[in-house]
Amino acid sequence: MKPSPVTYHAPATVAEAVGLLAEHGDDAKVLGGGQSLLPLMNLRLAAPARLVDVTRIDGLGAIERRDGAFELGAAVRQAQAEDDAALAAACPLLAAALPHIAHREIRNAGTVCGSLAHGDAAAELPAVALALDAELVVHGPRGVRTVAADGFFRSFLETALEPDELLAVVRLPVAPPGSGAAFHELARRAGDFAIAGVGAQLTMRDGTVTEARVACIGVGAAPVRARAAEQALAGGRADERTIAQAARAAAAELEPSEDLHASAAFRRHAAETLMRRALHEAAARAESNGREAS
Amino acid sequence: MKITLTVNGSRRELEVDDRRLLADVLREELGLTGTKVGCSHGVCGSCTVHVDGRAVRSCIMLAVQADGRAVRTVEDLAAPDGTLHPLQQAFSEEHALQCGFCTPGFLMTALPAVEAGAPLDAGQARELVSGNICRCTGYDGIVGAVVRASAICAGAAASGAEAER
């Protein structure tokens, strides 16, 4: 239960980090807070020869609002995001999701970008990025590219990142006025990985849903955007019947797998129930935020 | 790699293998065996220490990741004359430990919230320590101890503020 031999690098700049990744390729692994990577290394499920710690890079530890979005650098810890009131107000789905990630002691070390780059299908932050149409700013030896969250999360622990690339910044769009969000999940123990989970952010104006963003975790090889639910909700009222229809339509499209913890049918049923709850709560918060704004 | 840690207030310069876990360096290099290693993958909470004032799991952090930072372990809680910290005293009075293996982790997990000076109710205490596992007590004693200690620290903070006035 100890990591195999490894060489640790703590570059001070993105260019230096990218240089190390370019030099060592598959042998190197980017290290954020290490809250997913270190357990894998202890269990010898991962044995990188080099670690490139990006949390000491100047400028990547900031949470900044720019052009209608919040930018979070690769060194931003989950607890730091959780404690940022301006970020919570602007990105309510992120604020709703963060407390579900393991426990505070893990969020004190774990980074937002690290969770996205790890790409666990049962993790909360990939679903948040997907639902919000986040942009991921990726640095590599071939330059800088911006990748849409839709398409970034490919399969089990597989993302659009190349081994020599670094996820430097995630850009989360600010929610329109009158938005509310909720994140509901089912886990065997608070803080465990979710058997199924749903994040929803609704924007309401005069009782009508103007924008619906919904994503599910734990029900596939990657987080799943619940487009059927979004379409069922947009332009209508978030009443009991519409929410039930939206959740049913989205659950019918899911193709969850079966494992030790739950059957596929149970996961689909759980996702539908969690989605109904999340949508009700998000709608209530959106209406309340809309009243405060006006 | 050569690293510098400030451990319980003392500056320590160490030469450590890059793969060494912070928990192992604290226990084996520095002799601070109060920190326990239980599950070795961040699930049980018995290795919890503070790095720069925040509770983290020292079994899933490399010592090199803590280079230049301040580390606080359970050994720092009691006064030099052996007087227990109010949180430790409350654990004793509420029978919040049996074998004691998980206790340092529970103490370091609960400490920041207890020292923040606001009283916690049982629900908040339970949530606070929900990431730590104890296989002896059934948790009621632990929750009771955290509630009691938070009330004592809140009282001390309030009377301190009173005295300043």
Tab-separated table of N, CA, C and O in Angstrom, chain A residues 1-10 31-36 38-44 51 53 55-56 77 79-80 83 99 103-109 189-190 192, chain B residues 1 17-21 24 28 37 39-45 48 53-57 59-69 109 127-133 139:
chain	number	residue	atom	x	y	z
A	1	MET	N	0.814	-1.211	0.000
A	1	MET	CA	0.000	0.000	0.000
A	1	MET	C	0.855	1.271	0.000
A	1	MET	O	0.569	2.225	0.704
A	2	LYS	N	1.953	1.231	-0.753
A	2	LYS	CA	2.795	2.429	-0.908
A	2	LYS	C	3.044	2.641	-2.394
A	2	LYS	O	3.092	1.667	-3.154
A	3	PRO	N	3.243	3.921	-2.797
A	3	PRO	CA	3.513	4.173	-4.219
A	3	PRO	C	4.841	3.544	-4.650
A	3	PRO	O	5.756	3.427	-3.830
A	4	SER	N	4.928	3.183	-5.920
A	4	SER	CA	6.209	2.712	-6.442
A	4	SER	C	7.108	3.929	-6.686
A	4	SER	O	6.631	5.063	-6.662
A	5	PRO	N	8.404	3.704	-6.919
A	5	PRO	CA	9.328	4.837	-7.048
A	5	PRO	C	8.862	5.842	-8.106
A	5	PRO	O	8.371	5.457	-9.167
A	6	VAL	N	9.006	7.111	-7.774
A	6	VAL	CA	8.506	8.172	-8.642
A	6	VAL	C	9.381	9.404	-8.447
A	6	VAL	O	9.965	9.580	-7.371
A	7	THR	N	9.523	10.194	-9.492
A	7	THR	CA	10.248	11.460	-9.384
A	7	THR	C	9.240	12.600	-9.425
A	7	THR	O	8.385	12.642	-10.311
A	8	TYR	N	9.350	13.476	-8.436
A	8	TYR	CA	8.393	14.579	-8.277
A	8	TYR	C	8.964	15.859	-8.872
A	8	TYR	O	10.112	16.210	-8.594
A	9	HIS	N	8.155	16.526	-9.676
A	9	HIS	CA	8.542	17.831	-10.224
A	9	HIS	C	7.518	18.868	-9.787
A	9	HIS	O	6.311	18.597	-9.819
A	10	ALA	N	7.992	20.045	-9.423
A	10	ALA	CA	7.079	21.126	-9.050
A	10	ALA	C	7.394	22.353	-9.890
A	10	ALA	O	8.019	23.302	-9.423
A	31	LEU	N	-0.122	16.053	-11.478
A	31	LEU	CA	-0.591	15.909	-10.102
A	31	LEU	C	-1.277	17.198	-9.662
A	31	LEU	O	-0.674	18.267	-9.698
A	32	GLY	N	-2.559	17.088	-9.293
A	32	GLY	CA	-3.265	18.230	-8.694
A	32	GLY	C	-3.176	18.059	-7.189
A	32	GLY	O	-2.100	18.075	-6.606
A	33	GLY	N	-4.305	17.811	-6.553
A	33	GLY	CA	-4.284	17.533	-5.113
A	33	GLY	C	-3.954	16.075	-4.824
A	33	GLY	O	-3.660	15.709	-3.690
A	34	GLY	N	-4.056	15.234	-5.841
A	34	GLY	CA	-3.698	13.829	-5.682
A	34	GLY	C	-4.752	12.976	-5.001
A	34	GLY	O	-4.482	11.836	-4.636
A	35	GLN	N	-5.962	13.499	-4.864
A	35	GLN	CA	-6.968	12.764	-4.084
A	35	GLN	C	-7.569	11.582	-4.839
A	35	GLN	O	-8.185	10.706	-4.232
A	36	SER	N	-7.376	11.532	-6.145
A	36	SER	CA	-7.713	10.331	-6.911
A	36	SER	C	-6.453	9.560	-7.271
A	36	SER	O	-6.424	8.330	-7.221
A	38	LEU	N	-3.284	9.554	-5.813
A	38	LEU	CA	-2.502	8.920	-4.740
A	38	LEU	C	-3.124	7.603	-4.266
A	38	LEU	O	-2.396	6.627	-4.063
A	39	PRO	N	-4.456	7.528	-4.085
A	39	PRO	CA	-5.019	6.210	-3.755
A	39	PRO	C	-4.687	5.167	-4.827
A	39	PRO	O	-4.331	4.031	-4.500
A	40	LEU	N	-4.759	5.559	-6.097
A	40	LEU	CA	-4.439	4.617	-7.179
A	40	LEU	C	-2.970	4.208	-7.132
A	40	LEU	O	-2.620	3.057	-7.407
A	41	MET	N	-2.102	5.164	-6.754
A	41	MET	CA	-0.671	4.843	-6.646
A	41	MET	C	-0.409	3.944	-5.437
A	41	MET	O	0.396	3.016	-5.509
A	42	ASN	N	-1.088	4.222	-4.324
A	42	ASN	CA	-0.916	3.378	-3.136
A	42	ASN	C	-1.337	1.939	-3.428
A	42	ASN	O	-0.724	0.992	-2.936
A	43	LEU	N	-2.405	1.811	-4.195
A	43	LEU	CA	-2.916	0.480	-4.538
A	43	LEU	C	-2.161	-0.140	-5.708
A	43	LEU	O	-2.472	-1.240	-6.140
A	44	ARG	N	-1.192	0.608	-6.240
A	44	ARG	CA	-0.380	0.194	-7.401
A	44	ARG	C	-1.225	-0.029	-8.653
A	44	ARG	O	-0.838	-0.793	-9.538
A	51	LEU	N	5.880	12.687	-11.611
A	51	LEU	CA	4.693	13.466	-11.257
A	51	LEU	C	4.996	14.927	-11.501
A	51	LEU	O	6.055	15.423	-11.099
A	53	ASP	N	3.572	18.296	-10.468
A	53	ASP	CA	2.639	18.983	-9.559
A	53	ASP	C	2.340	20.374	-10.129
A	53	ASP	O	3.236	21.210	-10.222
A	55	THR	N	0.102	22.484	-8.811
A	55	THR	CA	-0.519	23.368	-7.822
A	55	THR	C	0.422	24.473	-7.334
A	55	THR	O	0.013	25.345	-6.588
A	56	ARG	N	1.688	24.414	-7.750
A	56	ARG	CA	2.612	25.486	-7.346
A	56	ARG	C	2.880	26.459	-8.488
A	56	ARG	O	3.758	27.321	-8.398
A	77	ARG	N	-8.324	24.600	-5.231
A	77	ARG	CA	-8.832	23.458	-4.456
A	77	ARG	C	-10.357	23.499	-4.440
A	77	ARG	O	-10.965	24.570	-4.483
A	79	ALA	N	-12.290	22.993	-1.895
A	79	ALA	CA	-12.765	23.726	-0.715
A	79	ALA	C	-12.699	25.241	-0.934
A	79	ALA	O	-13.544	25.989	-0.454
A	80	GLN	N	-11.679	25.662	-1.691
A	80	GLN	CA	-11.521	27.089	-2.013
A	80	GLN	C	-12.709	27.552	-2.866
A	80	GLN	O	-13.264	28.636	-2.634
A	83	ASP	N	-15.891	27.794	-0.734
A	83	ASP	CA	-15.944	28.921	0.202
A	83	ASP	C	-16.071	30.267	-0.502
A	83	ASP	O	-16.096	31.309	0.161
A	99	PRO	N	-20.402	20.146	-2.181
A	99	PRO	CA	-20.470	19.441	-0.885
A	99	PRO	C	-20.647	17.929	-1.015
A	99	PRO	O	-20.413	17.207	-0.044
A	103	HIS	N	-15.425	14.196	1.354
A	103	HIS	CA	-15.550	14.905	2.627
A	103	HIS	C	-14.668	16.142	2.570
A	103	HIS	O	-13.806	16.255	1.718
A	104	ARG	N	-14.881	17.043	3.519
A	104	ARG	CA	-14.148	18.302	3.521
A	104	ARG	C	-12.622	18.072	3.479
A	104	ARG	O	-11.901	18.812	2.823
A	105	GLU	N	-12.143	17.040	4.170
A	105	GLU	CA	-10.694	16.792	4.221
A	105	GLU	C	-10.149	16.454	2.830
A	105	GLU	O	-8.983	16.719	2.530
A	106	ILE	N	-10.990	15.848	2.006
A	106	ILE	CA	-10.582	15.549	0.632
A	106	ILE	C	-10.661	16.827	-0.205
A	106	ILE	O	-9.769	17.127	-1.002
A	107	ARG	N	-11.725	17.616	0.004
A	107	ARG	CA	-11.891	18.846	-0.786
A	107	ARG	C	-10.840	19.898	-0.429
A	107	ARG	O	-10.565	20.794	-1.216
A	108	ASN	N	-10.265	19.801	0.768
A	108	ASN	CA	-9.182	20.715	1.151
A	108	ASN	C	-7.943	20.504	0.293
A	108	ASN	O	-7.121	21.405	0.155
A	109	ALA	N	-7.776	19.308	-0.241
A	109	ALA	CA	-6.602	19.015	-1.065
A	109	ALA	C	-6.974	18.896	-2.543
A	109	ALA	O	-6.248	19.384	-3.413
A	189	ARG	N	-23.000	5.570	1.567
A	189	ARG	CA	-22.577	6.304	2.737
A	189	ARG	C	-22.320	7.734	2.265
A	189	ARG	O	-21.793	7.911	1.162
A	190	ALA	N	-22.682	8.724	3.049
A	190	ALA	CA	-22.425	10.111	2.654
A	190	ALA	C	-20.954	10.253	2.289
A	190	ALA	O	-20.086	9.822	3.040
A	192	ASP	N	-19.376	8.796	-0.209
A	192	ASP	CA	-18.926	7.743	-1.118
A	192	ASP	C	-19.256	8.136	-2.559
A	192	ASP	O	-20.083	9.020	-2.790
B	1	MET	N	14.291	14.038	-2.438
B	1	MET	CA	14.260	15.496	-2.529
B	1	MET	C	14.399	16.093	-1.137
B	1	MET	O	13.938	15.513	-0.151
B	17	ASP	N	12.661	10.400	0.104
B	17	ASP	CA	12.393	9.786	-1.181
B	17	ASP	C	11.075	10.392	-1.696
B	17	ASP	O	10.133	10.540	-0.924
B	18	ASP	N	11.019	10.741	-2.984
B	18	ASP	CA	9.836	11.427	-3.519
B	18	ASP	C	8.546	10.634	-3.308
B	18	ASP	O	7.465	11.200	-3.219
B	19	ARG	N	8.658	9.316	-3.267
B	19	ARG	CA	7.431	8.521	-3.178
B	19	ARG	C	6.904	8.381	-1.746
B	19	ARG	O	5.857	7.775	-1.531
B	20	ARG	N	7.630	8.944	-0.771
B	20	ARG	CA	7.227	8.756	0.632
B	20	ARG	C	5.953	9.542	0.949
B	20	ARG	O	5.837	10.724	0.644
B	21	LEU	N	5.011	8.880	1.614
B	21	LEU	CA	3.768	9.537	2.015
B	21	LEU	C	4.028	10.423	3.223
B	21	LEU	O	4.861	10.102	4.082
B	24	ASP	N	3.850	8.593	6.509
B	24	ASP	CA	5.000	7.750	6.841
B	24	ASP	C	6.193	8.586	7.283
B	24	ASP	O	6.942	8.190	8.181
B	28	GLU	N	7.729	7.839	10.730
B	28	GLU	CA	9.001	7.109	10.734
B	28	GLU	C	10.221	8.023	10.787
B	28	GLU	O	11.187	7.705	11.466
B	37	VAL	N	-2.054	5.166	10.267
B	37	VAL	CA	-2.371	4.806	8.885
B	37	VAL	C	-3.319	3.613	8.922
B	37	VAL	O	-2.952	2.541	9.397
B	39	CYS	N	-6.407	2.804	6.252
B	39	CYS	CA	-6.800	2.177	4.979
B	39	CYS	C	-5.791	2.429	3.872
B	39	CYS	O	-5.794	1.738	2.866
B	40	SER	N	-4.958	3.471	4.010
B	40	SER	CA	-3.979	3.853	2.975
B	40	SER	C	-4.594	4.285	1.650
B	40	SER	O	-3.886	4.361	0.655
B	41	HIS	N	-5.878	4.547	1.602
B	41	HIS	CA	-6.380	5.153	0.359
B	41	HIS	C	-7.426	6.246	0.603
B	41	HIS	O	-8.292	6.483	-0.234
B	42	GLY	N	-7.301	6.902	1.745
B	42	GLY	CA	-8.074	8.125	1.936
B	42	GLY	C	-9.512	7.933	2.353
B	42	GLY	O	-10.320	8.857	2.265
B	43	VAL	N	-9.868	6.750	2.830
B	43	VAL	CA	-11.268	6.476	3.146
B	43	VAL	C	-11.571	6.501	4.647
B	43	VAL	O	-12.652	6.913	5.057
B	44	CYS	N	-10.599	6.109	5.491
B	44	CYS	CA	-10.941	5.917	6.907
B	44	CYS	C	-10.702	7.143	7.777
B	44	CYS	O	-11.277	7.259	8.855
B	45	GLY	N	-9.820	8.055	7.347
B	45	GLY	CA	-9.625	9.307	8.077
B	45	GLY	C	-8.664	9.244	9.257
B	45	GLY	O	-8.412	10.266	9.892
B	48	THR	N	-5.582	11.787	9.420
B	48	THR	CA	-5.849	13.218	9.205
B	48	THR	C	-4.907	14.110	10.018
B	48	THR	O	-4.755	13.931	11.223
B	53	GLY	N	-3.150	24.690	8.105
B	53	GLY	CA	-4.393	24.940	8.837
B	53	GLY	C	-5.608	24.188	8.340
B	53	GLY	O	-6.686	24.304	8.917
B	54	ARG	N	-5.453	23.418	7.273
B	54	ARG	CA	-6.600	22.689	6.742
B	54	ARG	C	-6.415	21.186	6.973
B	54	ARG	O	-5.333	20.646	6.744
B	55	ALA	N	-7.499	20.519	7.383
B	55	ALA	CA	-7.440	19.079	7.622
B	55	ALA	C	-7.324	18.336	6.297
B	55	ALA	O	-8.121	18.560	5.382
B	56	VAL	N	-6.314	17.483	6.195
B	56	VAL	CA	-6.131	16.668	4.988
B	56	VAL	C	-5.725	15.251	5.394
B	56	VAL	O	-5.342	14.999	6.526
B	57	ARG	N	-5.787	14.356	4.414
B	57	ARG	CA	-5.414	12.952	4.641
B	57	ARG	C	-3.935	12.771	4.319
B	57	ARG	O	-3.548	12.874	3.150
B	59	CYS	N	-2.191	10.120	4.278
B	59	CYS	CA	-1.829	8.868	3.575
B	59	CYS	C	-2.002	9.006	2.081
B	59	CYS	O	-1.563	8.133	1.329
B	60	ILE	N	-2.684	10.067	1.623
B	60	ILE	CA	-2.807	10.262	0.171
B	60	ILE	C	-2.222	11.622	-0.208
B	60	ILE	O	-2.713	12.314	-1.083
B	61	MET	N	-1.143	11.978	0.511
B	61	MET	CA	-0.374	13.170	0.164
B	61	MET	C	1.095	12.796	0.302
B	61	MET	O	1.494	12.221	1.324
B	62	LEU	N	1.878	13.090	-0.718
B	62	LEU	CA	3.306	12.839	-0.627
B	62	LEU	C	3.932	13.893	0.272
B	62	LEU	O	3.481	15.043	0.300
B	63	ALA	N	4.978	13.524	0.983
B	63	ALA	CA	5.672	14.498	1.836
B	63	ALA	C	6.180	15.671	1.003
B	63	ALA	O	6.144	16.818	1.447
B	64	VAL	N	6.631	15.390	-0.234
B	64	VAL	CA	7.148	16.475	-1.083
B	64	VAL	C	6.064	17.489	-1.443
B	64	VAL	O	6.351	18.663	-1.682
B	65	GLN	N	4.796	17.035	-1.459
B	65	GLN	CA	3.700	17.979	-1.732
B	65	GLN	C	3.535	18.985	-0.592
B	65	GLN	O	2.950	20.048	-0.771
B	66	ALA	N	4.012	18.614	0.595
B	66	ALA	CA	3.881	19.504	1.755
B	66	ALA	C	5.118	20.369	1.949
B	66	ALA	O	5.213	21.118	2.927
B	67	ASP	N	6.071	20.295	1.010
B	67	ASP	CA	7.308	21.075	1.122
B	67	ASP	C	6.988	22.559	1.318
B	67	ASP	O	6.195	23.121	0.565
B	68	GLY	N	7.609	23.154	2.334
B	68	GLY	CA	7.421	24.587	2.589
B	68	GLY	C	6.169	24.909	3.377
B	68	GLY	O	5.883	26.082	3.629
B	69	ARG	N	5.411	23.907	3.772
B	69	ARG	CA	4.138	24.166	4.445
B	69	ARG	C	4.216	23.821	5.934
B	69	ARG	O	5.139	23.165	6.398
B	109	THR	N	-9.738	16.069	12.588
B	109	THR	CA	-10.840	16.412	11.685
B	109	THR	C	-11.777	17.424	12.337
B	109	THR	O	-12.210	18.394	11.711
B	127	GLU	N	-22.026	15.368	10.738
B	127	GLU	CA	-21.594	15.711	9.377
B	127	GLU	C	-20.079	15.986	9.355
B	127	GLU	O	-19.362	15.542	8.464
B	128	LEU	N	-19.609	16.697	10.369
B	128	LEU	CA	-18.199	17.080	10.458
B	128	LEU	C	-17.286	15.854	10.433
B	128	LEU	O	-16.255	15.860	9.766
B	129	VAL	N	-17.649	14.816	11.166
B	129	VAL	CA	-16.763	13.645	11.270
B	129	VAL	C	-17.218	12.495	10.366
B	129	VAL	O	-16.755	11.370	10.519
B	130	SER	N	-18.098	12.800	9.403
B	130	SER	CA	-18.670	11.724	8.586
B	130	SER	C	-17.631	11.034	7.705
B	130	SER	O	-17.867	9.934	7.217
B	131	GLY	N	-16.473	11.659	7.509
B	131	GLY	CA	-15.449	11.028	6.690
B	131	GLY	C	-14.482	10.163	7.483
B	131	GLY	O	-13.501	9.669	6.946
B	132	ASN	N	-14.738	9.997	8.767
B	132	ASN	CA	-13.850	9.183	9.607
B	132	ASN	C	-14.572	7.922	10.059
B	132	ASN	O	-15.758	7.963	10.382
B	133	ILE	N	-13.823	6.845	10.111
B	133	ILE	CA	-14.420	5.565	10.508
B	133	ILE	C	-13.898	5.138	11.878
B	133	ILE	O	-12.691	5.197	12.147
B	139	TYR	N	-20.106	5.737	17.372
B	139	TYR	CA	-20.133	7.177	17.042
B	139	TYR	C	-20.869	8.081	18.033
B	139	TYR	O	-20.617	9.286	18.061
